[in-house]
């Protein structure tokens, strides 16, 4: 079980949360202007990191707010949590 | 050595101490026509069909550890082809047809048992989906039958079919040609048969780099030195993003843990495979008597080969809702494998942006059943530098053209 530090509710078990996958994926500002190749990359292609990954979580059975987490996908260690729209902590950029 | 009654009797007399090794353990050569990365079922099957179908025997299969200890040794051994989309139906049905003769083909007992795969419906919508799927399967020439609750009660007497059951049933769908096989046997059988045709199976050989020259793959760096290769095929399931990342190729894949558990062995009590997508549990009874029970996958990326405890709780709650008779059964072992999931829950088998580098991944939570078919079409793809008709629509390009094979939407969780 993961103990996920929700910035608003504190540390709660992962069964309360929904994972939103990789964080900081930027939607192309003008979808009409990008090629199918680029649009496919935005929609579907992921780093799928083995190691430290920045990802989005939503406290689905709590405050229902989104936030970002830095987590190791091998050890499951959670290194940091930070708000949506904020840059990742310096050590994990 | 050919396995037969006579070889068994002869070795019984010798106290079973003179069986030859089933495959050699060669030092890697410095060059191979084809290198397959990944010694699971899919990689070994690919090597076998490269040799058997295409006469290409200068092949090495590189495996980080011993063969067959990844997802090939971790799945719940279900084999079926009850898919909705035509593309999937044809691919999995081709695999199922290969399964039906595989023990003879490989001279190795895969313990393939066509005991039937039953899907249960608990809602009107699930029943409607099953009727639609049954229609699609029939049009694709695949066997299936819709079952009423009375049929289910007769077919699986221990299933709680009462109106007052925790999960009242509305019906089911059975594919009688589906069933189970021995998961280890598929790795060992393909390894032995490929070895007999001249393929080198190189265990304990981790790939650490993929070398390119002018946009073309020229070999792999491994923990046992550099191996030059004419062509490289990658079939490493949960680690496909990591290995393809060595070549700078990004994939539309995320890796998740998928769990299963087995009970203590009991006398024969369940003679078919039962899948309940709505409450999310599926099970069969192994020849040893253990119930082999599959669960949902965790919904966050992980390479840890362990799953969440709350999924076990949900899985067993669903199990006991369907089969109250198992309430005092004890569970023996639990494990997880890392499954490579594509957004449309369909595999990716094809070329990559790097010439002569091919990828076979995205089998997600249901790759075992496809092993023979996957090897068959991947070998074809590598040899011809273009997909087989069966995997023509399963290439990477679909994530740019938008022509997905959306089994995720079509058939929900049961993959």
CSV table of C-alpha atoms in Angstrom, one decimal, chain B residues 1 14 16 23 47 52 71 83 107 119 124 146 155 181 183 191 208 230 241 289 333 358 361 365-366 390:
chain,number,residue,atom,x,y,z
B,1,UNK,CA,16.3,-36.6,-27.6
B,14,UNK,CA,18.1,-45.6,-15.3
B,16,UNK,CA,15.9,-40.7,-14.2
B,23,UNK,CA,18.6,-27.0,-24.2
B,47,UNK,CA,12.9,-17.7,-32.2
B,52,UNK,CA,10.8,-23.5,-38.2
B,71,UNK,CA,5.2,-12.9,-16.9
B,83,UNK,CA,-12.6,-11.1,-28.6
B,107,UNK,CA,7.1,-32.8,-28.6
B,119,UNK,CA,-17.8,-15.3,-18.7
B,124,UNK,CA,-28.4,-6.2,-18.5
B,146,UNK,CA,-24.7,-18.0,-24.7
B,155,UNK,CA,-22.5,-26.5,-15.8
B,181,UNK,CA,-2.2,-24.7,-20.3
B,183,UNK,CA,2.7,-21.8,-18.3
B,191,UNK,CA,13.2,-23.3,-25.7
B,208,UNK,CA,22.4,-2.8,-21.5
B,230,UNK,CA,21.5,-8.1,-38.4
B,241,UNK,CA,9.8,1.0,-22.4
B,289,UNK,CA,-5.9,-28.9,-7.2
B,333,UNK,CA,0.8,-17.8,-2.5
B,358,UNK,CA,11.3,-4.6,-34.1
B,361,UNK,CA,4.8,-5.5,-26.6
B,365,UNK,CA,-2.9,-8.4,-18.8
B,366,UNK,CA,-3.5,-11.1,-21.4
B,390,UNK,CA,-2.7,-10.8,-38.8
